């Protein structure tokens, strides 16, 4: 698992990049994420993913402010990191640190054994999402293809 460094570019699949998703609640966002991952990899359980995401969320909200959330969890039996990017049609309450609704969600599902690589990815994500102009560009995307390209474009 360590022959290539983990980057956003090599964990996010175009099929797991969704633009302007309709979701009425934080719970619905988590269900959508779990369903999408299970559709992408039928060996993974959407119920287990959802349960693990919710359990992690109970420890403290992954809403980092400015409309952004980075839900994440570990998953037994997973042998690679899975990323999911969603923009939401309308912001939903996410118990974010600034109490603002969330409309930009990047989810990270990592193997149960993952440690420093997991933290490094979270750090990369937080750094990218800290750039307001970058987030604005993501929010302006109108289709999954352009959203994927924008998220995985190398910063120059």
Tab-separated table of C-alpha atoms in Angstrom:
chain	number	residue	atom	x	y	z
A	1	UNK	CA	0.000	0.000	0.000
A	2	UNK	CA	2.955	2.332	0.384
A	3	UNK	CA	4.566	2.009	-3.058
A	4	UNK	CA	2.971	5.286	-4.120
A	5	UNK	CA	2.280	8.168	-1.820
A	6	UNK	CA	-1.376	8.726	-1.105
A	7	UNK	CA	-2.671	11.878	-2.689
A	8	UNK	CA	-6.114	13.207	-3.424
A	9	UNK	CA	-5.401	12.586	-7.106
A	10	UNK	CA	-4.906	8.857	-6.665
A	11	UNK	CA	-7.740	8.083	-4.219
A	12	UNK	CA	-10.618	9.968	-5.870
A	13	UNK	CA	-12.393	8.160	-8.712
A	14	UNK	CA	-14.509	10.077	-11.243
A	15	UNK	CA	-17.430	7.764	-10.336
A	16	UNK	CA	-17.202	8.934	-6.732
A	17	UNK	CA	-17.344	12.616	-7.611
A	18	UNK	CA	-20.907	13.925	-7.469
A	19	UNK	CA	-22.060	17.424	-8.275
A	20	UNK	CA	-25.073	19.251	-6.810
A	21	UNK	CA	-26.458	16.329	-4.841
A	22	UNK	CA	-29.822	16.852	-3.196
A	23	UNK	CA	-29.676	15.965	0.503
A	24	UNK	CA	-31.962	17.137	3.277
A	25	UNK	CA	-29.747	16.289	6.262
A	26	UNK	CA	-26.328	15.239	7.485
A	27	UNK	CA	-27.672	11.675	7.842
A	28	UNK	CA	-28.837	11.676	4.219
A	29	UNK	CA	-25.403	12.922	3.082
A	30	UNK	CA	-23.771	10.002	4.932
A	31	UNK	CA	-26.254	7.524	3.416
A	32	UNK	CA	-25.563	8.864	-0.084
A	33	UNK	CA	-21.809	8.533	0.445
A	34	UNK	CA	-22.133	4.941	1.696
A	35	UNK	CA	-24.453	3.992	-1.193
A	36	UNK	CA	-22.097	5.496	-3.779
A	37	UNK	CA	-19.081	3.646	-2.394
A	38	UNK	CA	-20.999	0.365	-2.334
A	39	UNK	CA	-22.111	0.887	-5.961
A	40	UNK	CA	-18.492	1.572	-6.920
A	41	UNK	CA	-17.177	-1.491	-5.036
A	42	UNK	CA	-19.822	-4.124	-4.374
A	43	UNK	CA	-17.539	-5.957	-1.916
A	44	UNK	CA	-17.942	-3.093	0.539
A	45	UNK	CA	-20.999	-2.822	2.775
A	46	UNK	CA	-22.906	0.461	2.591
A	47	UNK	CA	-24.364	-0.304	6.035
A	48	UNK	CA	-20.903	-0.760	7.562
A	49	UNK	CA	-19.597	2.416	5.883
A	50	UNK	CA	-22.616	4.426	7.074
A	51	UNK	CA	-22.341	3.035	10.619
A	52	UNK	CA	-18.612	3.834	10.794
A	53	UNK	CA	-19.077	7.362	9.419
A	54	UNK	CA	-21.842	8.079	11.932
A	55	UNK	CA	-19.785	6.605	14.783
A	56	UNK	CA	-16.847	8.854	13.861
A	57	UNK	CA	-19.155	11.850	13.601
A	58	UNK	CA	-20.420	11.203	17.152
A	59	UNK	CA	-16.863	11.797	18.406
A	60	UNK	CA	-17.034	15.318	17.001
A	61	UNK	CA	-18.310	16.941	13.846
A	62	UNK	CA	-16.128	16.741	10.764
A	63	UNK	CA	-17.614	20.055	9.610
A	64	UNK	CA	-14.486	22.237	9.511
A	65	UNK	CA	-16.251	25.523	8.783
A	66	UNK	CA	-16.936	27.733	5.756
A	67	UNK	CA	-19.416	25.199	4.343
A	68	UNK	CA	-16.909	22.335	4.279
A	69	UNK	CA	-16.976	18.887	5.894
A	70	UNK	CA	-14.441	16.075	5.728
A	71	UNK	CA	-16.221	12.998	7.108
A	72	UNK	CA	-13.846	10.066	7.523
A	73	UNK	CA	-13.604	6.636	9.099
A	74	UNK	CA	-11.675	3.407	9.157
A	75	UNK	CA	-13.148	0.277	7.598
A	76	UNK	CA	-12.362	-3.344	8.434
A	77	UNK	CA	-11.359	-5.380	5.368
A	78	UNK	CA	-10.584	-2.390	3.156
A	79	UNK	CA	-7.202	-2.613	1.403
A	80	UNK	CA	-7.080	0.840	-0.189
A	81	UNK	CA	-8.161	4.387	0.561
A	82	UNK	CA	-11.463	5.571	-0.918
A	83	UNK	CA	-12.302	9.228	-1.488
A	84	UNK	CA	-15.726	10.668	-2.294
A	85	UNK	CA	-16.364	14.286	-3.269
A	86	UNK	CA	-19.840	15.834	-3.188
A	87	UNK	CA	-21.134	19.284	-3.721
A	88	UNK	CA	-24.645	19.739	-2.368
A	89	UNK	CA	-27.475	21.569	-4.076
A	90	UNK	CA	-28.197	23.315	-0.788
A	91	UNK	CA	-26.211	23.439	2.423
A	92	UNK	CA	-27.240	21.127	5.264
A	93	UNK	CA	-26.745	21.467	9.009
A	94	UNK	CA	-23.610	19.522	9.893
A	95	UNK	CA	-22.787	20.708	13.423
A	96	UNK	CA	-19.795	22.479	11.888
A	97	UNK	CA	-17.448	24.436	14.140
A	98	UNK	CA	-18.789	27.736	12.751
A	99	UNK	CA	-22.439	26.507	12.765
A	100	UNK	CA	-22.697	27.214	9.024
A	101	UNK	CA	-24.468	24.770	6.690
A	102	UNK	CA	-22.197	22.473	4.676
A	103	UNK	CA	-22.342	22.230	0.871
A	104	UNK	CA	-18.870	20.845	0.099
A	105	UNK	CA	-18.071	17.334	1.368
A	106	UNK	CA	-14.953	15.225	0.881
A	107	UNK	CA	-15.151	11.812	2.506
A	108	UNK	CA	-12.180	9.627	3.277
A	109	UNK	CA	-12.552	5.905	4.025
A	110	UNK	CA	-9.299	4.244	5.039
A	111	UNK	CA	-8.239	0.704	5.948
A	112	UNK	CA	-8.527	-0.198	9.627
A	113	UNK	CA	-4.702	-0.340	9.869
A	114	UNK	CA	-4.005	3.060	8.281
A	115	UNK	CA	-2.235	5.570	10.488
A	116	UNK	CA	0.140	8.307	9.380
A	117	UNK	CA	-0.975	8.120	5.733
A	118	UNK	CA	-4.551	8.735	6.857
A	119	UNK	CA	-3.489	11.836	8.804
A	120	UNK	CA	-1.387	13.088	5.883
A	121	UNK	CA	-4.398	12.860	3.548
A	122	UNK	CA	-6.608	14.709	6.024
A	123	UNK	CA	-3.926	17.382	6.216
A	124	UNK	CA	-3.757	17.672	2.396
A	125	UNK	CA	-7.529	18.018	2.238
A	126	UNK	CA	-7.706	20.619	4.992
A	127	UNK	CA	-4.961	22.613	3.256
A	128	UNK	CA	-6.739	22.530	-0.113
A	129	UNK	CA	-10.081	23.448	1.420
A	130	UNK	CA	-8.489	26.304	3.324
A	131	UNK	CA	-8.149	28.183	0.011
A	132	UNK	CA	-11.391	30.084	-0.440
A	133	UNK	CA	-10.846	30.620	-4.194
A	134	UNK	CA	-10.381	26.869	-4.688
A	135	UNK	CA	-13.606	26.110	-2.785
A	136	UNK	CA	-15.463	28.738	-4.816
A	137	UNK	CA	-14.258	27.037	-8.008
A	138	UNK	CA	-15.534	23.679	-6.767
A	139	UNK	CA	-18.898	25.199	-5.900
A	140	UNK	CA	-19.189	26.706	-9.391
A	141	UNK	CA	-18.825	23.327	-11.125
A	142	UNK	CA	-22.063	22.234	-12.756
A	143	UNK	CA	-21.198	18.606	-13.553
A	144	UNK	CA	-19.236	15.747	-12.011
A	145	UNK	CA	-16.568	15.755	-14.736
A	146	UNK	CA	-15.569	19.357	-14.201
A	147	UNK	CA	-15.742	18.883	-10.416
A	148	UNK	CA	-13.395	15.887	-10.631
A	149	UNK	CA	-10.951	17.741	-12.886
A	150	UNK	CA	-10.943	20.787	-10.600
A	151	UNK	CA	-10.374	18.676	-7.467
A	152	UNK	CA	-7.551	16.641	-8.980
A	153	UNK	CA	-5.830	19.461	-10.883
A	154	UNK	CA	-2.337	20.027	-9.620
A	155	UNK	CA	-2.029	23.418	-7.987
A	156	UNK	CA	0.345	25.560	-9.982
